[in-house]
mmCIF file of C-alpha atoms in Angstrom:
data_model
loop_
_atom_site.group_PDB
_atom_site.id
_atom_site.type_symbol
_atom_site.label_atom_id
_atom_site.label_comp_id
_atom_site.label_asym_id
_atom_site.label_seq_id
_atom_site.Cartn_x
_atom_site.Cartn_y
_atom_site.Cartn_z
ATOM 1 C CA UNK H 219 -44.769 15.967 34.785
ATOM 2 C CA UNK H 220 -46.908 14.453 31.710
ATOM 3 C CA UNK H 221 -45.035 16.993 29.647
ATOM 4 C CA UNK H 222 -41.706 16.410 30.583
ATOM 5 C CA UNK H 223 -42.879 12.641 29.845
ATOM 6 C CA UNK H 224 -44.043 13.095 26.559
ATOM 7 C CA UNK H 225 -40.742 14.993 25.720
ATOM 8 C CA UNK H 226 -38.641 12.680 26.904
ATOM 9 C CA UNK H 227 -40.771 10.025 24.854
ATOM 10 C CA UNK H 228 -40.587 11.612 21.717
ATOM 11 C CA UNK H 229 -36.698 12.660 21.828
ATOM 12 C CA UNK H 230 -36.397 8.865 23.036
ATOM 13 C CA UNK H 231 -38.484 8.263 19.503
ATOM 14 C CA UNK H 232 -36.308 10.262 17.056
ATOM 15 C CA UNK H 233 -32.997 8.845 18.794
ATOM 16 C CA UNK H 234 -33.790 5.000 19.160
ATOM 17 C CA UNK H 235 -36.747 4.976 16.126
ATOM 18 C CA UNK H 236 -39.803 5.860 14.978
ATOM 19 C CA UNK H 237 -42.438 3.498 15.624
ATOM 20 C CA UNK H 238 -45.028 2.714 12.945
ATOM 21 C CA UNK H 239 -42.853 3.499 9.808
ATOM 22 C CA UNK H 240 -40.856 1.567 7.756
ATOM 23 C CA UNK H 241 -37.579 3.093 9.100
ATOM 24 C CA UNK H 242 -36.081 3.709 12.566
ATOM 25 C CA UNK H 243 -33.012 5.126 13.441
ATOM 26 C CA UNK H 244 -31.064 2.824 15.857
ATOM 27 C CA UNK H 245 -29.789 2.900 19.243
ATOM 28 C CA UNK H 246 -25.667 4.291 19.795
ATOM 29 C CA UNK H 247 -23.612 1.477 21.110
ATOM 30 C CA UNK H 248 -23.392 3.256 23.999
ATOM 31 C CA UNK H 249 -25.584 5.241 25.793
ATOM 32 C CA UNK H 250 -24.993 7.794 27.986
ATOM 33 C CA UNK H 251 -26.035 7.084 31.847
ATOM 34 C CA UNK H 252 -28.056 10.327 33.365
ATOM 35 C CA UNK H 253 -27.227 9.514 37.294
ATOM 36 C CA UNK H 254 -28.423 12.596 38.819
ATOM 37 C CA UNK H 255 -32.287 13.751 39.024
ATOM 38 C CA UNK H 256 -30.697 17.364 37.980
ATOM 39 C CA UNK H 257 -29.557 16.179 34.836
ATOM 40 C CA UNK H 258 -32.680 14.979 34.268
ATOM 41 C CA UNK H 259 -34.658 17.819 34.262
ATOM 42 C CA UNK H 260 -31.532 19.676 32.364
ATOM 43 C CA UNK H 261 -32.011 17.791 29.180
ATOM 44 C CA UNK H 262 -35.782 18.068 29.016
ATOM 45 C CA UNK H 263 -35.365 21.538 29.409
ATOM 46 C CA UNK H 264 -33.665 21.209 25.878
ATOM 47 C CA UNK H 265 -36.474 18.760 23.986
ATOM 48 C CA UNK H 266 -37.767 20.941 21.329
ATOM 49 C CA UNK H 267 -41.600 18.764 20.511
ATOM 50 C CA UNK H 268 -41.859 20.775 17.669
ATOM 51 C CA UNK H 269 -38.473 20.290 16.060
ATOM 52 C CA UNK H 270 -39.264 16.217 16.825
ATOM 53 C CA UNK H 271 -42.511 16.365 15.059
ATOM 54 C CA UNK H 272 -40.914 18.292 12.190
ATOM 55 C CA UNK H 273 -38.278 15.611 12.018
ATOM 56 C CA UNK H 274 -40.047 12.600 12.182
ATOM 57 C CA UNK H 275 -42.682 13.842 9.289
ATOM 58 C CA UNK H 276 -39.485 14.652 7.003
ATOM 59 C CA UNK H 277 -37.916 11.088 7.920
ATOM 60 C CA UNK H 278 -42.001 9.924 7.080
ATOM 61 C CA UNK H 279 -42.575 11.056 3.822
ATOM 62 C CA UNK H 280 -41.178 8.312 1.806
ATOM 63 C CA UNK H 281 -40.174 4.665 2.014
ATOM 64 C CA UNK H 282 -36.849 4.377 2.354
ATOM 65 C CA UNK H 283 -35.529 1.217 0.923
ATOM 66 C CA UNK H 284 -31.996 0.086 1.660
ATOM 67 C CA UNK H 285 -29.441 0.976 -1.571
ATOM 68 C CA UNK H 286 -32.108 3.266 -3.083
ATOM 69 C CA UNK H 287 -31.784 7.588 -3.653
ATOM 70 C CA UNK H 288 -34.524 8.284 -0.834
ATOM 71 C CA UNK H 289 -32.363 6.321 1.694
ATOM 72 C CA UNK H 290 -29.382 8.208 0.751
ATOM 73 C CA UNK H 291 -31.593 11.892 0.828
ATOM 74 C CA UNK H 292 -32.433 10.620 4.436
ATOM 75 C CA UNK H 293 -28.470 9.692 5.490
ATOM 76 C CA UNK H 294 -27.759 13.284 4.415
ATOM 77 C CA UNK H 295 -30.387 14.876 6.172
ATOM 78 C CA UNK H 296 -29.109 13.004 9.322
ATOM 79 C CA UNK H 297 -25.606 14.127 8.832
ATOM 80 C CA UNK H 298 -26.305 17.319 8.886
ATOM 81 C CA UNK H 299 -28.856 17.303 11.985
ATOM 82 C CA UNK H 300 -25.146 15.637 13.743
ATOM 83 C CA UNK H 301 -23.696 18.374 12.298
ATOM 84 C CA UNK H 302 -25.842 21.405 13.585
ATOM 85 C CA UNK H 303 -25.539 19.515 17.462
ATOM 86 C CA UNK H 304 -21.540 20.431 16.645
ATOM 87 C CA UNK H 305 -20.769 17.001 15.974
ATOM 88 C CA UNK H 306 -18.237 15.503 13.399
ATOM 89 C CA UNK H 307 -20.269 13.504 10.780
ATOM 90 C CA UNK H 308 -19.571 10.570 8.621
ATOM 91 C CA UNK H 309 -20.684 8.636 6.325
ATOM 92 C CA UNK H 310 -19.783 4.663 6.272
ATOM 93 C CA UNK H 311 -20.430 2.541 3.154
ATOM 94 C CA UNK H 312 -20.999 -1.244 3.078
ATOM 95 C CA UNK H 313 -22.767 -3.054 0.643
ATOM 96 C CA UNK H 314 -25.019 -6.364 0.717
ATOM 97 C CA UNK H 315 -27.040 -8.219 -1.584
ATOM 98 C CA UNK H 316 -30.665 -7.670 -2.569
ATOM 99 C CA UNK H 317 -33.603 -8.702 -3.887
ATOM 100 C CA UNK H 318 -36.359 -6.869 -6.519
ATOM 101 C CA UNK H 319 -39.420 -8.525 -6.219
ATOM 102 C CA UNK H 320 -40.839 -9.503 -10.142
ATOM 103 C CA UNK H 321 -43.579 -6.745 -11.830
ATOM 104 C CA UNK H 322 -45.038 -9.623 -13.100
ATOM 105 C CA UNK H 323 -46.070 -13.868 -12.105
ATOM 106 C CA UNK H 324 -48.046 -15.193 -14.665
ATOM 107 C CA UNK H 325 -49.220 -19.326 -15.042
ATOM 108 C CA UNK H 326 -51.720 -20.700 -17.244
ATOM 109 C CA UNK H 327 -52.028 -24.236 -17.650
ATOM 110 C CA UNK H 328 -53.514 -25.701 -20.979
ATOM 111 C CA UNK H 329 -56.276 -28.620 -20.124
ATOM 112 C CA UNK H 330 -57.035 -27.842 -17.094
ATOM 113 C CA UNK H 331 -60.125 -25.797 -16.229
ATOM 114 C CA UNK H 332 -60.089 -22.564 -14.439
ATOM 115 C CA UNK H 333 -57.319 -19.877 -13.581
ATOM 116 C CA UNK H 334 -54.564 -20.317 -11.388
ATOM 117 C CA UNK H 335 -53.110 -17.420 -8.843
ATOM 118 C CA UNK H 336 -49.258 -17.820 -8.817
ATOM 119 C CA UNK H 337 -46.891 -15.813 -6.454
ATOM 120 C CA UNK H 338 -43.084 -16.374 -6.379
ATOM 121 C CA UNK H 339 -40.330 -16.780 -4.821
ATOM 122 C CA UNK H 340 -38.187 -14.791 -3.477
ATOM 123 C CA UNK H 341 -35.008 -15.459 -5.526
ATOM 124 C CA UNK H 342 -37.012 -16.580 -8.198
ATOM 125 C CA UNK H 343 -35.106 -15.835 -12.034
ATOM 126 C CA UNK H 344 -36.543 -14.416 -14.736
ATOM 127 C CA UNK H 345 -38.444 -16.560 -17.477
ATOM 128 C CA UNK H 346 -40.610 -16.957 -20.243
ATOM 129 C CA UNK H 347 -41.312 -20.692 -20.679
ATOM 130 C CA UNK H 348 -43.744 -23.526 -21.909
ATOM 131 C CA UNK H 349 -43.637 -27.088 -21.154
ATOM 132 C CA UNK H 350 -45.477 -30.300 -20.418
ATOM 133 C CA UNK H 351 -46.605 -30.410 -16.462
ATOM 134 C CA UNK H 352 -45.052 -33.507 -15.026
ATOM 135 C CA UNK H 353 -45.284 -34.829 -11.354
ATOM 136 C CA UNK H 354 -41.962 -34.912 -9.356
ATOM 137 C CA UNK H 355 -43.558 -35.695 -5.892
ATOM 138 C CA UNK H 356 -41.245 -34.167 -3.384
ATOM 139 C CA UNK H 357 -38.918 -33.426 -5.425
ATOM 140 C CA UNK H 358 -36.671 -35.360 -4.424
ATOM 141 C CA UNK H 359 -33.045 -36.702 -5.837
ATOM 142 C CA UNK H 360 -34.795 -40.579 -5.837
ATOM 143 C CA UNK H 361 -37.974 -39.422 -7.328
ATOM 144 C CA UNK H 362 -36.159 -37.115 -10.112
ATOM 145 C CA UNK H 363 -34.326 -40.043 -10.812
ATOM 146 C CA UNK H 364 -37.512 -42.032 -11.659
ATOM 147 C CA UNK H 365 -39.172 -39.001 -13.143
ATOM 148 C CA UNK H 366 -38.407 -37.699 -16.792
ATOM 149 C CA UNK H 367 -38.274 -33.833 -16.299
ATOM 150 C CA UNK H 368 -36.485 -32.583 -19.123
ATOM 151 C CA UNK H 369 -37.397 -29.640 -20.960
ATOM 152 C CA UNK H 370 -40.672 -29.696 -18.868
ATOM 153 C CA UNK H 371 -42.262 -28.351 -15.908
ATOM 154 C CA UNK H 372 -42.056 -30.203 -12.487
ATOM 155 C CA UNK H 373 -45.117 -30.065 -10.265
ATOM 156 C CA UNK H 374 -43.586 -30.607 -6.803
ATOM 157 C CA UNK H 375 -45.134 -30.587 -3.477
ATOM 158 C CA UNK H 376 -44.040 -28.984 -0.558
ATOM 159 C CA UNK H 377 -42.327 -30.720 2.258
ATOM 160 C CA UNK H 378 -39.290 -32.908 3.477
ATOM 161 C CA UNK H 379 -37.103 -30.391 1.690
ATOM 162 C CA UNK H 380 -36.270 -26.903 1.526
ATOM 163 C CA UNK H 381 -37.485 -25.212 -1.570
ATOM 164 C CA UNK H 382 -34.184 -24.509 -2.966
ATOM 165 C CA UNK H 383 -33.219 -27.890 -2.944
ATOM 166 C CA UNK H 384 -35.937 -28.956 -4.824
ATOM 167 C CA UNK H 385 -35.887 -26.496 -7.087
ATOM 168 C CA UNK H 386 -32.158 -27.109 -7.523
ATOM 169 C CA UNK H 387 -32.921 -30.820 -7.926
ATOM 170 C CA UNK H 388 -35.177 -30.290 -11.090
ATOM 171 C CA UNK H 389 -32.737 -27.954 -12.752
ATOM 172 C CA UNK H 390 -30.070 -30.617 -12.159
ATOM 173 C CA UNK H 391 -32.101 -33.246 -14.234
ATOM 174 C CA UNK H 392 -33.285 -30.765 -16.958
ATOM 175 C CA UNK H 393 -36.410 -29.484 -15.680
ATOM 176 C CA UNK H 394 -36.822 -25.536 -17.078
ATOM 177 C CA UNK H 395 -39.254 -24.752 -14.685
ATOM 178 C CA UNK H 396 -40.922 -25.695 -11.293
ATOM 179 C CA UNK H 397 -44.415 -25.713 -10.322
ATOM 180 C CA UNK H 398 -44.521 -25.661 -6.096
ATOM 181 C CA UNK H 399 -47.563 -26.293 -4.473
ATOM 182 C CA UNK H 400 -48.813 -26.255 -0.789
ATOM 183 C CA UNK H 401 -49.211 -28.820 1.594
ATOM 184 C CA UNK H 402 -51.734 -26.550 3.828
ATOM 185 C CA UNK H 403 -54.803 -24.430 2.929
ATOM 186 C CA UNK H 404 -53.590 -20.918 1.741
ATOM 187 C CA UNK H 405 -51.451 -19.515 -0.348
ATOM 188 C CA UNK H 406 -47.668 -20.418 -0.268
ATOM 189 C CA UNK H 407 -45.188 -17.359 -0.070
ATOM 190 C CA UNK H 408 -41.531 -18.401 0.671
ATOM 191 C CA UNK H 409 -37.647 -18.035 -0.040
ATOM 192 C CA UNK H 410 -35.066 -19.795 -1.589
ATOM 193 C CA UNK H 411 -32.848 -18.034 0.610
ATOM 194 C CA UNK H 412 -30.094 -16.937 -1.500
ATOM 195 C CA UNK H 413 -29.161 -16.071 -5.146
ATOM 196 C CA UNK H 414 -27.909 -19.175 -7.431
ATOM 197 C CA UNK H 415 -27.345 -18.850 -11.247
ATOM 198 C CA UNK H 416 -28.482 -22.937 -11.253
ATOM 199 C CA UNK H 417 -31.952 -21.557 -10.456
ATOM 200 C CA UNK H 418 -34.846 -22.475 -12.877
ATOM 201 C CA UNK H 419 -37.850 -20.266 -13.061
ATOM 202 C CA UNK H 420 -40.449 -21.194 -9.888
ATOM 203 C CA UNK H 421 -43.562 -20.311 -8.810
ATOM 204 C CA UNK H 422 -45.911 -21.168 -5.685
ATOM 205 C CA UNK H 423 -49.579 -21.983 -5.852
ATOM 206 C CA UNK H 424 -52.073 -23.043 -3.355
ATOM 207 C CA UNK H 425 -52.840 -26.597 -1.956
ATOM 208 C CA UNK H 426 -56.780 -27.394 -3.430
ATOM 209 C CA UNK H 427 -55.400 -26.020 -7.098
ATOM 210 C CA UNK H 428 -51.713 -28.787 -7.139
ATOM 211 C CA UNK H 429 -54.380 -31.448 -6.029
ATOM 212 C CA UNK H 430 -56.559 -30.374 -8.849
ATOM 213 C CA UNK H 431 -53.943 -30.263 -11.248
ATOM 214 C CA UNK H 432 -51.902 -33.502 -9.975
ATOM 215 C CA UNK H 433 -55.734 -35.117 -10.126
ATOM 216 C CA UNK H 434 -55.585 -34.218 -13.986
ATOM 217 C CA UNK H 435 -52.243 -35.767 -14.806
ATOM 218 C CA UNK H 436 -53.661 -39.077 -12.644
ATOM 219 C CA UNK H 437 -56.384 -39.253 -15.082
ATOM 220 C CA UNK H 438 -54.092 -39.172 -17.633
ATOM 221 C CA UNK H 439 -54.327 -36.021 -18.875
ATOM 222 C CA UNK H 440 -51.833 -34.289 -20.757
ATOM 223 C CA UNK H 441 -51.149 -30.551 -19.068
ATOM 224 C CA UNK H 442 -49.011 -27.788 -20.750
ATOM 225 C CA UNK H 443 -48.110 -24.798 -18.576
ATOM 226 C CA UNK H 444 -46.692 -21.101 -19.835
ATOM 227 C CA UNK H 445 -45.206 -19.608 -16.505
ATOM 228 C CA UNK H 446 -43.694 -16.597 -16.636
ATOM 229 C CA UNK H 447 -42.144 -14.271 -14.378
ATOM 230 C CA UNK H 448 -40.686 -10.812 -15.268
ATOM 231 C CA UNK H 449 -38.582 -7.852 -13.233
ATOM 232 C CA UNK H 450 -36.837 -10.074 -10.965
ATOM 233 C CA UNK H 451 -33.384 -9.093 -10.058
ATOM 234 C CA UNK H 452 -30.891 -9.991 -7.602
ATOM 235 C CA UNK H 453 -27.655 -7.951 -7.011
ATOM 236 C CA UNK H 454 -25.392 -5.717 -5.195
ATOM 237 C CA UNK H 455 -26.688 -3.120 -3.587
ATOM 238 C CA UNK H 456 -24.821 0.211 -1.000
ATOM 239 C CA UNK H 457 -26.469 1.677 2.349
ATOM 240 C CA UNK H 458 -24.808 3.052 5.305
ATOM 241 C CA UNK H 459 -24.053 4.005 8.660
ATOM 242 C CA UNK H 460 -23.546 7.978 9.657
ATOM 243 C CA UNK H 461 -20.573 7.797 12.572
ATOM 244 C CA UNK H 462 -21.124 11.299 14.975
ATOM 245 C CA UNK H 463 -18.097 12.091 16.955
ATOM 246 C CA UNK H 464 -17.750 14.919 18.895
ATOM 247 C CA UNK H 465 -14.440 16.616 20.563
ATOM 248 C CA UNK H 466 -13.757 15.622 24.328
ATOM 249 C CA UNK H 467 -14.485 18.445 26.575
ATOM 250 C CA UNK H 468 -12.266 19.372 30.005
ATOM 251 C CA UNK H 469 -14.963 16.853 31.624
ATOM 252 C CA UNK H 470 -16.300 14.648 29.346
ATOM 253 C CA UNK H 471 -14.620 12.017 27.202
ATOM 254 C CA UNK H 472 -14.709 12.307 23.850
ATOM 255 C CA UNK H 473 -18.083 10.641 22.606
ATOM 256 C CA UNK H 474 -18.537 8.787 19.260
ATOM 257 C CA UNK H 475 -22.161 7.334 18.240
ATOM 258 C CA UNK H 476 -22.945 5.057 15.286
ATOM 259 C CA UNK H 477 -26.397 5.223 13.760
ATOM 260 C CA UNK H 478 -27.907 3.122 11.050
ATOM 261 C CA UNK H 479 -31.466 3.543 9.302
ATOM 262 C CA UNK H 480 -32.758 -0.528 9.644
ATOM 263 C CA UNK H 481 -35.813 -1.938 7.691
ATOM 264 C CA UNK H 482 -38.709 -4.138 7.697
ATOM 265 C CA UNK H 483 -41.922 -4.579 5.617
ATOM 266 C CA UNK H 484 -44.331 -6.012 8.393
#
C-alpha cells in the first residue's frame, strides 16, 4: 500500500508540479474523476517511479525563466512526452511584459562619511547621474512645490504614497534622480509596479543611513550624490501554454488538457 502511495504521489508531482523548484507544471482544467476502487489500482499499475524521477531531474536542471531559450527547451520536451501518451500537442503563444533586474546599483554621496548599500527598484531605468542631494520629504505634489529639485537628486522618505508616485512627482518638477529611504529598520526592496518612460533613475536605501544623510543637509551641509544603475530593461517578452488533445474513444469523450510551466523566485 505505501508503494502504490508513493506512486500515486509522484505521478500526482509531475502532473500538478514539482515541489521545491522554480517551475511546476499546472493542473488541467479538468480533471478526470476515478469513481471506482478498480480504476484505482489500474492506473497505478501504469506509474513508472523511474520514468518520474528521470523526468523531474530533466525538468530540474536549469532555471527556467519565462520568455527565455531554457523555458522553450522545456515546452518542447513536454510536447513530445503528450505526444508519446498518443496525444495531439500544441503549442500556444502569448506574450507579457517583463522585467531584467540591473547588473549593477551603485551610490556614493560626496560629504558624507561612510558607504552607502543601494538596491533598486524594480522598474527602475537606466542612469548615470550626479547631482546635489536635496530633501523632498514625502515626496509629495505640496512639498515638490516648495522644494527646488531640478537637475538634482531628491531624498524622499517612504510613506503616505506609493513609490511610483513619488518618484513620478520628482521627475515632474525636474528632479533626475530619486534617493528613497526607509521608514523601518532594514533594507527597503520594492516595485514601482509597472513600466513608465516618465521614470527617473531610483534607488532604495535603509532607514539609519536617509536619517544620517537628511541629518547632514540639516546641518547645512552641501551633499553631491553619483547614483548609477546599469542592465535594467523592461520589455516584451513570449512563453506558452502546450494544449494535449486526444481523439474520443467508443467510451470516452474526447479529452483536451491545457498545461502551463508557472514561476516564482521564493
Amino acid at each position: 500500500m505505501k508503494k502504490q502511495f508513493l506512486s500515486l504521489t509522484l505521478f500526482t508531482a509531475l502532473t500538478l508540479g514539482t515541489a521545491g523548484t522554480t517551475t511546476a507544471l499546472a493542473a488541467p482544467h479538468s480533471s478526470p474523476v476515478l469513481s471506482e476502487p478498480s480504476t484505482d489500482k489500474q492506473v497505478i499499475k501504469r506509474i513508472d517511479a523511474d520514468k518520474i524521477y528521470k523526468n523531474i531531474e530533466y525538468l530540474s536542471q536549469t532555471p527556467r525563466v519565462a520568455g527565455t531559450d531554457s523555458e522553450y527547451k522545456a515546452v518542447q520536451f513536454i510536447k513530445r512526452q503528450f505526444q508519446s501518451y498518443g496525444y495531439k500537442a500544441d503549442i500556444e503563444e502569448f506574450n507579457f511584459l517583463s522585467y531584467t533586474d540591473p547588473n549593477l546599483v551603485e551610490l556614493s554621496v560626496a560629504g558624507f562619511d561612510g558607504e552607502i548599500q543601494a538596491n533598486h527598484l524594480t522598474y527602475s531605468v537606466n542612469g548615470d547621474l550626479s547631482g546635489d542631494v536635496v530633501y523632498a520629504g514625502l515626496g509629495t505634489k505640496e512639498e515638490l512645490e516648495e522644494t527646488d529639485v531640478a537637475g538634482k537628486i531628491a531624498l524622499i522618505q517612504r510613506g503616505n504614497l506609493t513609490f511610483a508616485e513619488k518618484v513620478l512627482n520628482a521627475a515632474e518638477k525636474g528632479a533626475t534622480g530619486v534617493i528613497l529611504f526607509n521608514n523601518a529598520d532594514g533594507e527597503l526592496n520594492g516595485t514601482l509596479g509597472e513600466d513608465n518612460d516618465r521614470f527617473i533613475p531610483s534607488v532604495t536605501i535603509t532607514k539609519k543611513d536617509g536619517e544620517a544623510l537628511l541629518e547632514k543637509l540639516n546641518d547645512g551641509v552641501k551633499l553631491t550624490a553619483s547614483l548609477k544603475i546599469e542592465g535594467a530593461h523592461s520589455g516584451e517578452k513570449t512563453s506558452y501554454n502546450v494544449v494535449a488533445t486526444k481523439k474520443a474513444t467508443k467510451n470516452n469523450k474526447a479529452k483536451k488538457e491545457r498545461y502551463h510551466l508557472y514561476y516564482w523566485t521564493s
